[in-house]
Coordinates of C-alpha atoms in Angstrom, one line a residue:
M287 CA -30.6 123.2 16.2
E288 CA -29.3 120.5 18.3
P289 CA -25.6 120.6 19.4
R290 CA -23.4 119.3 17.1
I291 CA -20.2 116.7 17.6
T292 CA -16.8 118.6 18.5
T293 CA -13.6 118.0 19.5
D294 CA -10.9 120.5 20.1
G295 CA -8.7 120.9 17.4
G296 CA -10.4 119.2 14.2
P297 CA -12.8 116.6 13.2
S298 CA -14.4 114.1 16.1
A299 CA -12.0 111.6 17.0
R300 CA -14.5 109.7 18.1
V301 CA -16.3 109.3 14.8
L302 CA -13.1 108.4 13.1
E303 CA -12.9 105.7 16.3
L304 CA -16.3 104.4 15.7
S305 CA -15.0 104.7 12.0
A306 CA -12.0 102.3 12.5
R307 CA -13.8 99.6 14.5
A308 CA -16.0 99.6 11.8
E309 CA -13.5 99.1 9.0
E310 CA -12.2 96.1 11.4
A311 CA -15.9 94.6 11.1
L312 CA -16.1 94.7 7.8
N313 CA -13.0 93.8 6.7
A314 CA -13.3 90.5 8.5
H315 CA -15.7 88.9 5.6
S316 CA -15.1 88.9 2.1
R317 CA -19.1 89.9 1.8
T318 CA -19.0 93.5 3.4
R319 CA -15.1 94.1 2.6
D320 CA -15.8 96.1 -0.2
L321 CA -17.7 98.3 2.0
T322 CA -15.0 99.9 3.8
A323 CA -14.0 102.3 0.9
A324 CA -17.0 104.1 2.0
L325 CA -16.5 104.8 5.9
P326 CA -15.6 108.0 6.7
R327 CA -12.0 109.5 7.1
T328 CA -10.4 112.2 8.1
D329 CA -11.5 115.3 6.0
T330 CA -10.7 118.7 6.4
S331 CA -11.7 119.8 2.6
P332 CA -14.3 122.9 2.3
L333 CA -18.5 121.5 3.3
R334 CA -20.3 120.4 0.8
I335 CA -23.9 121.6 0.8
A336 CA -25.6 119.3 -1.8
L337 CA -28.9 120.6 -3.9
L338 CA -31.9 117.8 -3.6
G339 CA -34.4 118.1 -5.7
P340 CA -36.6 116.7 -8.8
Y341 CA -36.0 117.2 -12.5
S342 CA -36.5 120.7 -13.5
A343 CA -37.1 122.5 -9.8
G344 CA -34.4 124.9 -11.3
K345 CA -31.6 123.7 -9.4
S346 CA -29.0 124.9 -11.4
T347 CA -30.4 128.0 -11.5
L348 CA -30.5 128.6 -8.0
I349 CA -26.6 128.0 -8.3
A350 CA -26.1 130.7 -11.1
A351 CA -28.2 133.0 -8.9
L352 CA -26.1 132.3 -5.7
L353 CA -22.7 132.4 -7.5
R354 CA -24.0 135.9 -9.1
L355 CA -22.7 134.7 -12.9
P356 CA -23.5 136.8 -15.7
A357 CA -26.0 135.8 -18.5
A358 CA -23.4 133.8 -20.9
E359 CA -22.0 131.5 -17.6
V360 CA -25.7 131.0 -16.8
E361 CA -26.5 129.6 -19.8
K362 CA -23.6 126.7 -19.6
I363 CA -25.1 125.5 -16.5
V364 CA -28.7 125.7 -17.1
D365 CA -29.5 124.4 -20.8
A366 CA -29.1 120.7 -20.3
A367 CA -31.9 118.2 -20.5
P368 CA -32.1 116.7 -18.2
K369 CA -29.5 119.3 -16.9
T370 CA -27.3 117.7 -14.6
R371 CA -26.2 113.9 -15.1
E372 CA -23.5 113.9 -12.1
A373 CA -23.1 115.7 -9.0
T374 CA -21.3 118.9 -10.2
P375 CA -19.4 121.0 -7.7
Y376 CA -19.2 124.9 -7.8
P377 CA -17.1 126.8 -5.3
W378 CA -19.3 129.5 -3.1
N379 CA -18.6 131.7 -0.1
G380 CA -15.4 128.8 1.4
V381 CA -17.8 126.0 0.7
I382 CA -18.8 123.7 -2.4
L383 CA -22.1 124.1 -3.6
V384 CA -22.9 120.3 -5.2
D385 CA -25.6 120.1 -8.2
L386 CA -27.2 116.8 -7.8
P387 CA -28.9 114.8 -10.8
G388 CA -33.0 115.3 -10.5
T389 CA -34.3 112.7 -8.2
L390 CA -37.5 112.3 -10.5
S391 CA -36.0 112.7 -14.0
G392 CA -37.2 109.4 -14.7
D393 CA -33.5 108.0 -15.0
G394 CA -32.3 105.3 -12.6
T395 CA -28.7 106.5 -12.9
H396 CA -29.7 110.0 -11.9
F397 CA -31.3 108.7 -8.5
A398 CA -28.3 107.0 -7.6
A399 CA -25.9 109.3 -8.3
A400 CA -28.4 111.8 -6.4
R401 CA -28.4 109.4 -3.5
R402 CA -24.3 109.2 -3.6
G403 CA -24.2 113.0 -3.5
V404 CA -26.8 113.2 -0.6
R405 CA -24.4 110.8 1.3
G406 CA -21.4 112.8 0.7
A407 CA -22.9 116.0 1.9
D408 CA -22.5 118.1 5.0
A409 CA -25.4 120.3 4.5
L410 CA -28.8 119.7 1.7
M411 CA -30.3 122.7 0.0
I412 CA -33.9 120.8 -0.8
V413 CA -35.2 122.1 -3.7
T414 CA -38.8 122.1 -4.6
T415 CA -41.0 124.5 -7.0
S416 CA -44.2 126.1 -6.2
E417 CA -46.4 123.5 -8.0
L418 CA -45.7 121.6 -4.8
P419 CA -43.8 118.3 -4.4
G420 CA -45.6 115.1 -5.1
E421 CA -46.2 111.9 -3.2
A422 CA -42.7 110.3 -4.3
E423 CA -40.7 113.5 -3.6
T424 CA -42.2 114.2 -0.3
E425 CA -40.9 110.7 0.9
A426 CA -37.5 111.5 -0.6
V427 CA -37.5 115.0 1.6
L428 CA -38.5 112.7 4.4
Q429 CA -36.0 110.8 4.5
A430 CA -33.1 113.4 3.7
L431 CA -34.6 114.9 6.8
D432 CA -35.1 111.9 9.1
A433 CA -32.9 108.6 8.7
D434 CA -30.5 110.6 6.7
G435 CA -29.9 113.3 10.1
F436 CA -30.3 116.1 7.7
A437 CA -33.0 117.8 9.9
D438 CA -30.8 120.5 11.4
R439 CA -28.4 120.9 8.3
S440 CA -31.1 121.7 5.6
V441 CA -32.9 124.6 4.1
V442 CA -36.5 124.2 1.7
V443 CA -36.1 126.1 -0.7
V444 CA -39.5 126.2 -2.5
N445 CA -38.4 127.8 -6.6
E446 CA -40.5 129.9 -9.1
M447 CA -42.9 131.6 -6.3
N448 CA -43.5 134.6 -8.3
A449 CA -44.7 132.7 -11.2
E450 CA -48.3 133.3 -12.2
N451 CA -51.5 132.1 -9.9
S452 CA -48.9 131.2 -7.2
D453 CA -50.6 132.3 -3.7
R454 CA -47.5 132.2 -1.7
D455 CA -48.8 131.8 2.0
V456 CA -51.0 128.6 0.8
I457 CA -48.0 127.4 -1.1
L458 CA -45.6 127.7 2.4
D459 CA -48.8 126.2 4.4
E460 CA -49.0 123.2 2.5
I461 CA -45.1 122.9 2.4
R462 CA -45.1 123.0 6.2
K463 CA -47.8 120.4 6.5
R464 CA -45.6 117.9 4.5
L465 CA -42.9 118.5 6.3
G466 CA -44.7 117.3 9.3
P467 CA -42.0 117.0 12.6
F468 CA -39.7 118.7 11.2
A469 CA -41.4 122.0 9.7
D470 CA -40.3 124.0 12.7
R471 CA -36.5 122.6 12.4
V472 CA -35.8 123.1 8.9
P473 CA -36.2 127.2 7.2
I474 CA -38.3 126.9 4.5
V475 CA -37.0 130.0 1.8
P476 CA -39.6 131.0 -0.9
T477 CA -37.2 132.1 -4.0
D478 CA -37.3 132.9 -7.8
A479 CA -33.8 131.9 -9.3
R480 CA -35.0 133.5 -12.6
D481 CA -36.1 136.8 -11.0
F482 CA -32.9 137.3 -9.7
L483 CA -30.7 136.4 -12.7
D484 CA -33.2 138.7 -15.0
A485 CA -32.5 141.5 -12.4
A486 CA -28.9 141.3 -12.6
N487 CA -28.3 140.7 -16.3
D488 CA -31.3 142.0 -18.3
P489 CA -30.0 145.3 -19.7
G490 CA -33.2 146.2 -20.5
L491 CA -34.7 146.9 -16.5
T492 CA -34.2 150.3 -15.3
D493 CA -32.6 150.3 -11.5
E494 CA -36.2 150.5 -9.9
E495 CA -37.0 147.1 -11.7
R496 CA -33.9 145.3 -11.0
E497 CA -34.1 146.2 -6.9
L498 CA -37.7 145.4 -7.1
L499 CA -37.3 142.0 -8.8
G500 CA -33.8 141.0 -7.0
S501 CA -35.1 142.1 -3.6
G502 CA -38.5 139.5 -4.3
S503 CA -36.5 136.7 -5.3
G504 CA -35.4 135.7 -2.1
I505 CA -31.9 135.1 -3.2
D506 CA -30.1 137.2 -0.4
A507 CA -32.6 135.2 2.4
L508 CA -31.5 132.0 1.0
T509 CA -27.6 133.1 0.9
A510 CA -28.1 134.2 4.9
E511 CA -29.5 130.7 5.7
L512 CA -27.0 128.6 3.8
L513 CA -24.5 130.8 5.8
S514 CA -25.8 130.6 9.2
I515 CA -26.3 126.6 8.6
V516 CA -22.3 126.2 7.7
A517 CA -20.9 128.3 10.4
P518 CA -19.8 126.1 12.7
G519 CA -17.2 125.1 9.9
V520 CA -15.7 121.8 9.0
S521 CA -14.6 120.7 13.0
G522 CA -18.1 121.5 14.1
L523 CA -20.5 120.4 11.0
R524 CA -18.6 117.4 9.5
P525 CA -18.5 115.2 12.4
R526 CA -22.3 114.9 12.8
A527 CA -22.3 114.5 8.8
Q528 CA -19.6 111.4 9.1
A529 CA -21.7 110.0 11.9
Y530 CA -24.7 109.6 10.3
E531 CA -22.8 107.9 6.8
L532 CA -21.2 105.7 9.1
L533 CA -24.8 104.5 10.0
R534 CA -25.3 104.4 6.1
V535 CA -22.4 102.1 5.8
L536 CA -23.2 100.1 8.4
A537 CA -26.3 99.9 7.2
D538 CA -25.6 98.7 3.7
A539 CA -23.5 96.2 5.5
E540 CA -26.1 94.4 7.5
E541 CA -28.2 94.4 4.3
L542 CA -25.2 92.2 2.9
W543 CA -25.9 89.8 5.5
N544 CA -29.6 89.3 4.5
L545 CA -29.8 85.4 3.5
H546 CA -30.6 83.9 0.1
G547 CA -31.6 80.7 -2.3
E548 CA -29.5 77.7 -0.9
E549 CA -27.4 79.5 1.6
L550 CA -30.5 81.0 4.0
D551 CA -31.9 77.3 3.4
A552 CA -28.7 76.0 5.0
V553 CA -28.7 78.6 7.9
R554 CA -32.1 77.7 8.4
T555 CA -31.7 73.9 8.6
A556 CA -29.1 74.8 10.9
E557 CA -31.0 77.2 13.2
K558 CA -33.8 74.4 13.2
F559 CA -31.4 71.7 14.2
G560 CA -29.9 73.9 16.9
A561 CA -33.4 74.6 18.3
S562 CA -34.1 71.1 18.3
L563 CA -31.2 70.0 19.7
S564 CA -31.3 72.8 22.9
K565 CA -35.3 71.8 23.4
A566 CA -33.9 68.2 23.9
E567 CA -30.8 69.0 25.9
E568 CA -33.4 71.6 28.0
D569 CA -35.8 68.7 28.4
V570 CA -33.8 66.2 30.1
R571 CA -31.7 68.9 32.1
K572 CA -35.5 69.7 33.6
A573 CA -35.9 66.0 34.1
L574 CA -32.2 65.3 36.1
G575 CA -33.2 68.1 38.1
R576 CA -36.6 67.8 39.3
E577 CA -35.3 63.8 39.6
S578 CA -32.5 64.6 41.7
E579 CA -34.7 66.6 44.2
V580 CA -37.4 63.7 44.2
L581 CA -34.5 61.6 45.2
A582 CA -33.2 63.9 47.8
A583 CA -36.4 64.2 48.9
R584 CA -36.8 60.3 49.2
I585 CA -33.5 60.3 51.2
R586 CA -34.3 62.8 53.9
T587 CA -38.0 60.9 54.4
A588 CA -36.1 57.5 54.7
G589 CA -33.9 59.1 57.2
S590 CA -36.7 61.1 59.2
R591 CA -38.5 57.6 59.2
I592 CA -35.7 56.0 61.2
A593 CA -35.0 58.9 63.2
D594 CA -38.6 58.7 64.1
S595 CA -38.5 55.1 65.2
I596 CA -35.6 54.5 67.4
S597 CA -36.6 53.2 70.4
E598 CA -36.7 55.2 73.8
K599 CA -35.8 52.3 75.9
N600 CA -32.9 51.1 74.2
G601 CA -32.0 53.5 71.2
T602 CA -32.1 51.0 68.5
V603 CA -33.9 51.2 65.2
P604 CA -36.2 48.0 64.3
T605 CA -35.1 45.9 61.9
D606 CA -38.3 46.3 59.8
V607 CA -37.9 50.0 59.7
A608 CA -33.6 49.6 58.7
T609 CA -34.8 47.2 56.3
A610 CA -37.3 49.3 54.5
A611 CA -35.0 52.4 54.9
A612 CA -32.2 50.5 52.8
R613 CA -34.7 49.3 50.0
E614 CA -35.9 53.0 50.1
L615 CA -32.5 54.3 49.1
V616 CA -31.7 51.7 46.5
H617 CA -35.5 52.6 45.3
S618 CA -34.6 55.9 44.6
H619 CA -31.8 55.7 43.1
T620 CA -33.1 53.1 40.3
D621 CA -36.1 55.2 39.8
F622 CA -33.8 58.2 39.3
D623 CA -32.0 56.2 36.6
I624 CA -35.4 55.2 35.0
A625 CA -36.5 58.5 35.0
L626 CA -33.3 59.7 33.5
S627 CA -33.1 57.3 30.9
R628 CA -37.0 57.8 30.1
A629 CA -36.4 61.7 29.4
T630 CA -33.0 60.8 27.4
R631 CA -35.0 58.4 25.6
A632 CA -37.6 61.1 25.0
A633 CA -35.5 63.5 23.3
F634 CA -33.7 60.8 21.6
D635 CA -37.2 59.8 19.8
V636 CA -38.0 63.3 18.9
L637 CA -34.6 64.3 17.2
T638 CA -35.0 60.3 15.2
A639 CA -38.6 61.5 13.9
E640 CA -37.1 64.9 12.6
Y641 CA -33.5 63.6 11.4
G642 CA -34.0 59.9 11.3
D643 CA -31.7 57.0 12.4
V644 CA -28.7 59.0 11.7
V645 CA -29.4 60.4 15.4
P646 CA -26.9 58.2 17.5
E647 CA -28.9 56.1 20.4
P648 CA -27.5 57.7 24.0
E649 CA -25.1 55.5 25.7
E650 CA -27.2 53.9 28.9
W651 CA -26.8 55.7 32.0
V652 CA -23.5 54.3 33.9
N653 CA -25.9 52.9 36.6
D654 CA -28.7 52.7 35.0
V655 CA -31.4 49.5 34.7
N656 CA -32.8 49.0 31.1
P657 CA -35.6 51.5 30.3
P658 CA -38.9 50.1 30.6
E659 CA -40.7 49.5 27.6
A660 CA -43.4 51.6 26.0
H661 CA -46.5 50.9 27.7
P662 CA -44.8 48.6 31.0
V663 CA -47.3 46.9 33.1
A664 CA -45.3 47.4 36.0
P665 CA -42.1 49.2 36.5
P666 CA -38.8 47.2 36.2
K667 CA -37.3 45.8 39.7
S668 CA -33.6 46.0 40.6
P669 CA -32.6 42.2 41.4
L670 CA -30.8 44.4 44.4
E671 CA -33.9 44.7 46.1
E672 CA -34.5 41.1 47.5
A673 CA -30.6 41.4 48.2
V674 CA -30.9 44.3 50.2
R675 CA -34.0 42.9 51.8
K676 CA -32.2 40.1 52.8
A677 CA -28.6 41.9 53.6
A678 CA -30.6 44.5 55.7
E679 CA -31.8 41.4 57.7
D680 CA -28.8 40.1 58.1
A681 CA -27.4 43.7 59.0
A682 CA -29.5 43.8 62.0
K683 CA -28.1 40.5 63.4
Q684 CA -24.3 40.7 62.2
G685 CA -24.0 44.3 62.2
V686 CA -23.7 47.0 59.2
G687 CA -20.2 46.2 58.9
K688 CA -20.5 42.7 57.4
L689 CA -23.3 44.4 55.0
S690 CA -20.8 46.9 53.5
E691 CA -18.2 44.2 53.4
W692 CA -20.6 41.8 51.2
F693 CA -21.0 44.7 48.9
T694 CA -17.7 46.0 48.7
K695 CA -16.3 43.0 47.4
I696 CA -18.5 43.3 44.4
A697 CA -18.6 47.2 44.0
S698 CA -15.2 47.5 44.4
D699 CA -13.8 45.2 41.9
K700 CA -15.1 44.7 38.4
K701 CA -13.5 41.1 38.3
H702 CA -16.1 40.4 41.3
A703 CA -18.8 42.1 38.9
A704 CA -17.8 39.9 36.1
A705 CA -18.2 36.6 38.2
V706 CA -21.6 37.3 39.2
V707 CA -22.4 38.2 35.9
D708 CA -21.2 34.7 34.6
L709 CA -23.1 33.3 37.4
L710 CA -26.4 35.0 36.5
N711 CA -26.0 34.1 33.1
K712 CA -25.8 30.3 33.8
S713 CA -29.6 30.2 33.6
R714 CA -32.6 32.1 31.8
V715 CA -33.9 33.1 34.8
G716 CA -30.6 34.7 35.8
Q717 CA -30.1 36.5 32.5
K718 CA -33.4 38.3 32.8
L719 CA -32.1 39.6 35.9
F720 CA -29.6 41.9 34.1
D721 CA -31.0 41.6 30.7
P722 CA -34.4 41.6 30.2
S723 CA -34.4 43.1 27.4
G724 CA -32.3 41.1 25.5
K725 CA -29.9 44.2 24.8
L726 CA -26.8 42.4 26.0
T727 CA -27.3 38.6 25.9
N728 CA -28.3 36.1 23.1
G729 CA -29.6 33.7 25.6
A730 CA -28.1 31.8 28.7
K731 CA -24.2 31.8 28.6
K732 CA -24.0 34.0 25.3
F733 CA -23.1 37.6 25.0
K734 CA -23.4 39.7 22.3
P735 CA -20.2 42.0 21.5
W736 CA -19.4 44.1 24.4
G737 CA -22.6 42.5 26.6
K738 CA -20.8 41.5 29.0
V739 CA -18.9 44.4 29.5
K740 CA -22.4 45.9 29.7
A741 CA -23.7 43.6 32.2
T742 CA -20.6 43.9 34.4
D743 CA -20.9 47.9 34.5
K744 CA -24.6 47.0 35.7
V745 CA -23.9 44.9 38.1
F746 CA -20.8 46.7 39.5
G747 CA -23.4 49.9 39.5
W748 CA -26.1 48.2 41.3
A749 CA -23.7 46.5 43.6
G750 CA -22.6 50.2 44.4
K751 CA -25.8 51.8 44.9
A752 CA -26.4 48.4 47.5
Q753 CA -23.3 49.6 49.2
W754 CA -23.9 53.0 49.2
A755 CA -27.3 52.0 51.1
A756 CA -25.8 50.0 53.5
V757 CA -22.9 52.7 54.6
V758 CA -25.7 55.4 54.7
I759 CA -28.0 53.8 57.2
G760 CA -24.7 52.5 59.4
P761 CA -25.6 55.2 61.5
A762 CA -28.9 54.1 62.1
L763 CA -28.0 50.6 63.4
D764 CA -25.0 52.2 65.8
T765 CA -25.9 52.4 69.0
V766 CA -22.6 52.7 71.2
S767 CA -23.3 56.4 71.5
V768 CA -26.2 56.2 72.9
I769 CA -25.9 53.1 75.4
Q770 CA -23.1 55.3 77.0
D771 CA -25.1 58.1 77.6
H772 CA -26.6 58.3 81.0
S773 CA -29.5 60.5 79.9
E774 CA -31.7 58.2 77.8
R775 CA -34.3 60.7 76.7
A776 CA -31.7 63.3 76.0
A777 CA -29.5 60.6 74.1
V778 CA -32.8 59.4 71.8
D779 CA -32.9 63.1 70.9
K780 CA -29.7 63.9 70.2
H781 CA -29.3 60.6 68.4
R782 CA -32.4 61.7 66.2
K783 CA -31.0 64.7 65.4
K784 CA -27.6 63.3 64.3
L785 CA -29.6 60.9 62.2
R786 CA -31.9 63.9 60.4
D787 CA -28.6 65.6 59.8
H788 CA -26.7 62.9 58.5
Y789 CA -29.1 61.7 55.8
A790 CA -30.2 65.6 55.0
D791 CA -26.2 66.0 54.1
V792 CA -26.4 62.6 52.0
A793 CA -29.6 64.4 50.5
L794 CA -27.7 67.1 49.3
Q795 CA -24.4 65.0 48.3
Q796 CA -26.4 62.8 46.3
R797 CA -28.6 65.2 44.5
D798 CA -25.1 67.2 43.7
S799 CA -23.1 64.6 42.5
L800 CA -26.2 62.8 40.7
V801 CA -26.8 66.1 38.7
N802 CA -23.4 66.5 38.0
A803 CA -22.8 63.0 36.5
G804 CA -26.0 63.4 34.6
E805 CA -24.9 66.7 32.9
Q806 CA -21.7 65.0 31.9
H807 CA -23.8 62.0 30.7
L808 CA -26.2 64.2 28.9
R809 CA -23.2 66.5 27.4
T810 CA -21.5 63.5 25.8
W811 CA -24.5 62.6 24.1
I812 CA -25.2 65.7 22.6
A813 CA -21.6 66.2 21.3
E814 CA -22.5 62.7 19.7
V815 CA -25.7 63.9 18.3
E816 CA -23.6 67.3 17.0
Q817 CA -21.2 65.0 15.0
A818 CA -23.1 62.7 13.8
L819 CA -25.1 65.4 11.7
S820 CA -22.8 67.6 11.3
D821 CA -22.9 67.4 7.2
L822 CA -26.0 68.5 7.3
V823 CA -25.8 71.1 9.9
H824 CA -22.0 72.7 9.3
P825 CA -22.4 74.8 6.4
G826 CA -25.4 76.6 7.7
A827 CA -23.9 76.7 10.7
G828 CA -20.7 78.3 9.7
V829 CA -22.8 80.8 8.0
G830 CA -24.7 81.8 10.7
A831 CA -22.0 81.8 13.3
A832 CA -20.5 84.5 11.0
R833 CA -23.4 86.6 10.4
E834 CA -24.1 86.5 14.0
A835 CA -20.9 87.9 14.8
A836 CA -20.9 90.2 11.6
L837 CA -24.3 91.7 13.1
A838 CA -23.1 91.6 16.4
E839 CA -19.9 93.9 16.0
I840 CA -21.7 96.0 13.5
G841 CA -25.0 96.7 15.9
D842 CA -23.0 97.2 18.8
V843 CA -20.8 100.0 16.6
R844 CA -24.0 101.2 15.4
D845 CA -25.4 102.0 18.9
E846 CA -22.5 103.9 19.4
V847 CA -22.5 106.0 16.7
K848 CA -26.5 106.9 17.8
G849 CA -25.3 107.4 21.5
L850 CA -22.8 110.0 19.9
L851 CA -25.6 111.5 17.9
E852 CA -28.1 111.5 20.8
H853 CA -25.5 112.8 23.5
P854 CA -22.5 114.5 21.5
A855 CA -21.2 116.3 24.6
G856 CA -20.8 112.7 26.1

């Protein structure tokens, strides 16, 4: 027999604590609130032994025998057909025997009443006959022993064993087979309650005949087994029964959260949308991480080229290398912008295919060029490529300070950026530089609503990139430290290392800042999509969230109850 859940001085406080937690969880929603009445409470009443078995198995007769009733009283409890319609209690040896309706009487109300009686029992007397239980009866017995947890709080009674043509050994072997893994855990007692009652009440029998019938009836053996089962008393046996009943109430609550009809459709719609949105978000985030690493690698590579190109004669960087590095720095950002836009556009297209035009189009990336067309012949070029090339050449002649100053003027004040936009938009050629797809303008000198604002942001962003490139290549064009060093080779090596370290730091900073900005850009769009589809998603999302939260709390309590049953001393 497994150890029983006990506490000092009364019913298990732990079971009742878990029952209180379950009550709080079930009360949190109207769907499960009514179940709280079935939760275990503090109960010091006598132990209850329920008699479970099919109609006409002799449960009422067994009770009469255990109670040692006289003949007149026996007929009162055994003459109805079906004999018991509701659970009927009988005090016996300090406990309560509960006669349940027959489970196979053909009456559904009898079965429901029997199930209620099992759920309120502390122990079971499972009754069958020498005719052996059928398939349905066997399933009911195994459920009681296994799922209902009565394996170590039950006795199986095989009644009417003294009937003609009954081979005791064959019948008992077959019963053990049907009990399967519980055969060694549950006592099996053969009885014949009618023989016991006849021995006690038939005036025509001799004392020898009474002794023979009484001793062969098995009622004394059954009495001993029942008293052994209930020997731990209320504080030892009931907490285990209450723990299993708590599990059954929690299972009922989970069943109530099984959704149907429109409610199920709404939750499925919300779940499908959530999965689609998560996939879109994941795809963009992967692109963001991948492309930011590519950008960082390109920055480090550009720095390595500059470092490798330093002249060992005078410590200078060749003009063409500096120019190429500056162009590469701008290219890396432009390519990153294009890739991020492309990934976001692909996610947008997928969501639009599923949910239609209600899905909001993502705002252009702050420093982005227009996304490429469906099948571009060549990737779009930034109009600053030529400007950076020219500026880099000028920087070799005038010093990096002039280059940085040239771009700072535009990048530091949007008024200057707006002036550049106005200048460019005076001609079709200039207009095409910042609006190749025609989303911002209605031809030269004409802007769509908010078009000039967005165009200004573009130029502002482009200038920022070019300005940033100028600042980054600055150390490459600074030869002061080399000139002042008397050890020429050592100075060149030191300068090369300094440049590589510089570009490695810039690569990390740019990667992290772009990832952070890209994440914010993505979150903003995802929030807009959720808002746009709220009417479609919110009804099911509300039910789904409530269901998920309820099932999580129910599951937590259930797991703790199971753990308590498995490790009662813990």
